[in-house]
Tab-separated table of C-alpha atoms and ligand atoms in Angstrom:
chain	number	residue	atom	x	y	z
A	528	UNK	CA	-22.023	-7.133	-0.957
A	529	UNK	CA	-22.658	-4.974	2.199
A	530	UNK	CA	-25.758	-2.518	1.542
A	531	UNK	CA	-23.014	0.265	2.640
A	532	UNK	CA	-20.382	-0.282	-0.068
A	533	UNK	CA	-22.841	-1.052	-2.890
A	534	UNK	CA	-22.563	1.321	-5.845
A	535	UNK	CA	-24.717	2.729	-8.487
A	536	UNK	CA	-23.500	2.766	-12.192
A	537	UNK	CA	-21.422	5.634	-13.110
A	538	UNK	CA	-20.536	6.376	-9.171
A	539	UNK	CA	-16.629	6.934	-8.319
A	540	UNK	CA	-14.105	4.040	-7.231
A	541	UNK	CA	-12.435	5.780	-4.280
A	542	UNK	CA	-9.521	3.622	-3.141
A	543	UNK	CA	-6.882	4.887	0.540
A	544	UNK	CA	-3.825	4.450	0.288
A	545	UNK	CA	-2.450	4.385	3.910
A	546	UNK	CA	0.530	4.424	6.058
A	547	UNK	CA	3.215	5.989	8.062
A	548	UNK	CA	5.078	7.846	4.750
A	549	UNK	CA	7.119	8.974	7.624
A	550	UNK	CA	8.304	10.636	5.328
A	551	UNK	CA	7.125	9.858	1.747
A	552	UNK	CA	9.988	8.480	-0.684
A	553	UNK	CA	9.822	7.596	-4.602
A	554	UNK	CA	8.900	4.289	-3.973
A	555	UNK	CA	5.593	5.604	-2.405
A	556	UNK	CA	5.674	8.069	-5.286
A	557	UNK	CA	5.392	5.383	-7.478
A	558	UNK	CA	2.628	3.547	-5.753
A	559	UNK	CA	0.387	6.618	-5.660
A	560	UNK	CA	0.787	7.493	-9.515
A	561	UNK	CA	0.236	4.068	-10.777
A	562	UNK	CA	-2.663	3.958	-7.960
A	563	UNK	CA	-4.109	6.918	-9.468
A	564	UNK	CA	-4.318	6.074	-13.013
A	565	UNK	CA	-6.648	3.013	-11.828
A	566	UNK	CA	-9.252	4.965	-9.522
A	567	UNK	CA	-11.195	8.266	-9.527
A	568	UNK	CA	-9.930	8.876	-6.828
A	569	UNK	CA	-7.265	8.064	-4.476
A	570	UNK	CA	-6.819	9.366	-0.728
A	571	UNK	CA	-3.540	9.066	0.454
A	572	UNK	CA	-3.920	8.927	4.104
A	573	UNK	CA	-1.349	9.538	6.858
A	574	UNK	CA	-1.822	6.827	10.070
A	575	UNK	CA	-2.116	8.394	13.051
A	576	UNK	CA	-0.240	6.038	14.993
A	577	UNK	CA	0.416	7.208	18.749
A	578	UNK	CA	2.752	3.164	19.223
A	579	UNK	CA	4.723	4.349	16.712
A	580	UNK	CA	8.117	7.139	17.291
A	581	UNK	CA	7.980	9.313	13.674
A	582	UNK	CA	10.852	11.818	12.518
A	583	UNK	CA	7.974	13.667	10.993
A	584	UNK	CA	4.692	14.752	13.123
A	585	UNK	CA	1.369	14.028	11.490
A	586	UNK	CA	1.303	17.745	9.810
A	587	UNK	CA	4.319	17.864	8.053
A	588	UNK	CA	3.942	13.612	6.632
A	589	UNK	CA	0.933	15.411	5.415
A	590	UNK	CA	2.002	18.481	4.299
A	591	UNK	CA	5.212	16.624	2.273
A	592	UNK	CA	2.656	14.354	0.647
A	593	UNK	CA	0.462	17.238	-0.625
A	594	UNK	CA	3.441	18.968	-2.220
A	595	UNK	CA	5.019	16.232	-3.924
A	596	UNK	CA	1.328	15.053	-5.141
A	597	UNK	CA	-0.033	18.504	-6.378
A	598	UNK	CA	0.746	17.727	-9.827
A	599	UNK	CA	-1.932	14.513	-9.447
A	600	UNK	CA	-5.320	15.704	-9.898
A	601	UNK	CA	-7.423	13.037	-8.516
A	602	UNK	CA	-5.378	12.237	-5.600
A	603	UNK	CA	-5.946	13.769	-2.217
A	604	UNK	CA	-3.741	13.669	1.198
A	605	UNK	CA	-5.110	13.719	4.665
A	606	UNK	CA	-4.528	11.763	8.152
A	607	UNK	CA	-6.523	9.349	9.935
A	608	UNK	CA	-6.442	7.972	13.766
A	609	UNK	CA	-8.874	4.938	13.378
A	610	UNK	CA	-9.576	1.597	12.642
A	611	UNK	CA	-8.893	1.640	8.826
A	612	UNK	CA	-12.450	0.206	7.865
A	613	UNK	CA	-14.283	2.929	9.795
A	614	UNK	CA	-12.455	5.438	8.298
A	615	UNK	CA	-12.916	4.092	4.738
A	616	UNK	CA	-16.863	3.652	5.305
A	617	UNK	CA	-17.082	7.275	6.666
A	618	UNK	CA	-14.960	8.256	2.636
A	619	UNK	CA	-16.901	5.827	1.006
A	620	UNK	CA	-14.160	4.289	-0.189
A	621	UNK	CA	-14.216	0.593	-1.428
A	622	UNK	CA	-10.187	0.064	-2.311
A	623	UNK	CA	-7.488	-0.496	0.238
A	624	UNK	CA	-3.982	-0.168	-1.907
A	625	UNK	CA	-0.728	-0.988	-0.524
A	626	UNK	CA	2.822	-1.904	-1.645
A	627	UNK	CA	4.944	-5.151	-1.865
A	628	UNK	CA	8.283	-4.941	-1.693
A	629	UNK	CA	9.155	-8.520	-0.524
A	630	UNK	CA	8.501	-11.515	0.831
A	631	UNK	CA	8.718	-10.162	4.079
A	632	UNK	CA	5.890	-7.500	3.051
A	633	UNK	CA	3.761	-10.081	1.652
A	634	UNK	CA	3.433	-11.362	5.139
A	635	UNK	CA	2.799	-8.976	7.507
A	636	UNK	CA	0.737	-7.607	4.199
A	637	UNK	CA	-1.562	-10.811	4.184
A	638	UNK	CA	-2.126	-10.343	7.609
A	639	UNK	CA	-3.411	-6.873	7.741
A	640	UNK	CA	-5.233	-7.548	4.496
A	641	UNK	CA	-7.146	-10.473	6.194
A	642	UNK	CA	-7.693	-9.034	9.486
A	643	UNK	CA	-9.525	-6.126	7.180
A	644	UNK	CA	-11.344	-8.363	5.019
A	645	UNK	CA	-12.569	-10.006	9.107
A	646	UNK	CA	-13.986	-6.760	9.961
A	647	UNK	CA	-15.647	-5.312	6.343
A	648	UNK	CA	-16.223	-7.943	3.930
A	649	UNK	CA	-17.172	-4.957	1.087
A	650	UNK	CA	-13.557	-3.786	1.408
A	651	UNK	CA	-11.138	-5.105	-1.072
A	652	UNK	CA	-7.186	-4.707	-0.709
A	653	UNK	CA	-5.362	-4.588	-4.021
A	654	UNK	CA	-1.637	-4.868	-4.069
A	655	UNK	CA	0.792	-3.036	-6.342
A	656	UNK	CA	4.257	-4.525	-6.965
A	657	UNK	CA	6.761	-2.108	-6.159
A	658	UNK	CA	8.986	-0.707	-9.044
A	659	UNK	CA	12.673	-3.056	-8.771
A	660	UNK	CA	14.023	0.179	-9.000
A	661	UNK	CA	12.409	1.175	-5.492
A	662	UNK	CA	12.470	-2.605	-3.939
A	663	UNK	CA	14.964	-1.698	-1.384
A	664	UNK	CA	13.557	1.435	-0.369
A	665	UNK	CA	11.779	2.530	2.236
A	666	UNK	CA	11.229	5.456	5.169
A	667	UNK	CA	13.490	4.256	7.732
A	668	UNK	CA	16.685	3.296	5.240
A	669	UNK	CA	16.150	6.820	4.048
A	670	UNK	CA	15.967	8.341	7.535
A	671	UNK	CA	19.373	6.438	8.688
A	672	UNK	CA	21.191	7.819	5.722
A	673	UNK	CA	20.069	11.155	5.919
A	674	UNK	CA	20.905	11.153	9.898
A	675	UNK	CA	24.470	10.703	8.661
A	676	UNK	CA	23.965	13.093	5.959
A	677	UNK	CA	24.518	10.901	3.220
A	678	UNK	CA	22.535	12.189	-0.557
A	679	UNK	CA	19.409	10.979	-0.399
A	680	UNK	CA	18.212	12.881	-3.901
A	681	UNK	CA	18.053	9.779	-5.895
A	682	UNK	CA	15.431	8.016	-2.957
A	683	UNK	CA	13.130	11.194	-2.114
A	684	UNK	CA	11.969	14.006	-3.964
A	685	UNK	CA	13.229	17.315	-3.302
A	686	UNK	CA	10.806	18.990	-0.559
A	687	UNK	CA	11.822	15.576	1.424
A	688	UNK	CA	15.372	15.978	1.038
A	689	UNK	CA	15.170	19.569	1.955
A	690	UNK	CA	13.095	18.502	5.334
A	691	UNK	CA	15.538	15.607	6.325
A	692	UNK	CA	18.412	18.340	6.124
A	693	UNK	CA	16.127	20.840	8.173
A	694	UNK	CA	15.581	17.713	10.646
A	695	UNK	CA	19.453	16.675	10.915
A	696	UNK	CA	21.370	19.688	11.258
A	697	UNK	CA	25.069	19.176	11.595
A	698	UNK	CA	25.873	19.696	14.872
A	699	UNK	CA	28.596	22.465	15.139
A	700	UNK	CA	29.169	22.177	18.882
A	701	UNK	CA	32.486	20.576	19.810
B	938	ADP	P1	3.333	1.294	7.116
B	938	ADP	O1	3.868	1.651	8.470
B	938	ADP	O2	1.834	1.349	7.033
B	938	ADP	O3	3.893	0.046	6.496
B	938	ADP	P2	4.915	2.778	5.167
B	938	ADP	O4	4.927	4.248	4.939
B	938	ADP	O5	6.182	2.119	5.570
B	938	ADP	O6	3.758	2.551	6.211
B	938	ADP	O7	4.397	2.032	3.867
B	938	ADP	C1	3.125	2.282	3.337
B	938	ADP	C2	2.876	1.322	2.191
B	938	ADP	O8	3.771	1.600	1.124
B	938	ADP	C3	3.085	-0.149	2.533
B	938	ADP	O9	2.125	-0.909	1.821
B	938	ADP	C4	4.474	-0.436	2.012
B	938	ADP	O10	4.634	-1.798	1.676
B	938	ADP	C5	4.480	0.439	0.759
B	938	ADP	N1	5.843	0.813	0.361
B	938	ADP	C6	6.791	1.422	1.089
B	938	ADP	N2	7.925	1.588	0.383
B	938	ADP	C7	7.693	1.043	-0.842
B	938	ADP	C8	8.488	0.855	-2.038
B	938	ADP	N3	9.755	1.262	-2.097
B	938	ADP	N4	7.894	0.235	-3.082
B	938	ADP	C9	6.625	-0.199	-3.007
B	938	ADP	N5	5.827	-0.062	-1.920
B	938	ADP	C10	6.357	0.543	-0.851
């Protein structure tokens, strides 16, 4: 075990949860409450990601995830723009979590998982199976119905659904 991520009886298990959550749906939801019950604490962190085109800037991905998370006690939102490993020694956090959806998750998952393990050996990534009820969900499938204004309230909680609308107006010129 690296002298950095060893830990002394009784001290927390802080585990990140990152990603785009551009913008956060129930499937995330999910994630972060089952996360939550398993850790002291959990840090849901927004990536920074200047290759990537978001709907939602850094601010309000955060901002979204702190409302629809205030009911979660040990959970806390905030935004990074660094190599994940970094970041998680500067939280002391040991716990990477993400979420499988697929097969197609599971590889670009591995990958990321390994490449992490390459840099810190102390940090672990643990994988949560989504809920089936969530396994075709995700930010982008959300985004593309709500651009045509189809109901999203059954994929998003409300504050999200409210956003999207504010984000995709109906255009009333001719
Ligand atoms: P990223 O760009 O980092 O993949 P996302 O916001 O798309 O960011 O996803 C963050 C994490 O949440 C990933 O581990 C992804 O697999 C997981 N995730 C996204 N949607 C779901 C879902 N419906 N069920 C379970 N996990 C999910």
């Amino acid at each position: 075990m690296n002298q950095h991520h060893a830990r002394g009886e009784g001290e927390n298990r802080v585990a990140v949860y990152p990603g785009s959550f551009d913008p956060v749906t129930f499937g995330h939801l999910d994630i972060i409450r089952r996360a939550a019950k398993q850790f002291d604490r959990l840090i849901v962190s927004v990536l920074n990601n200047t290759t990537k085109s978001p709907l939602f800037s850094v601010e309000e991905r955060v901002e979204l995830l702190r409302e629809v998370t205030k009911d979660l006690p040990n959970v806390e939102v905030d935004s990074f723009r660094d190599l994940l490993v970094r970041y998680m020694r500067n939280k002391q956090a040991q716990i990477i979590i993400r979420g499988i959806r697929s097969v197609t998750d599971f590889e670009y998952e591995l990958q990321m998982a390994s490449t992490n393990r390459q840099l810190d050996e102390g940090i672990e990534t643990i994988f949560m199976m989504t809920n089936p009820k969530y396994s075709y969900l995700s930010s982008s499938i959300v985004k593309e119905i709500a651009k045509f204004h189809g109901a999203v309230q059954d994929l998003v909680p409300p504050a999200v659904e409210a956003a999207l609308r504010n984000k995709y107006v109906p255009n009333r010129q001719p």
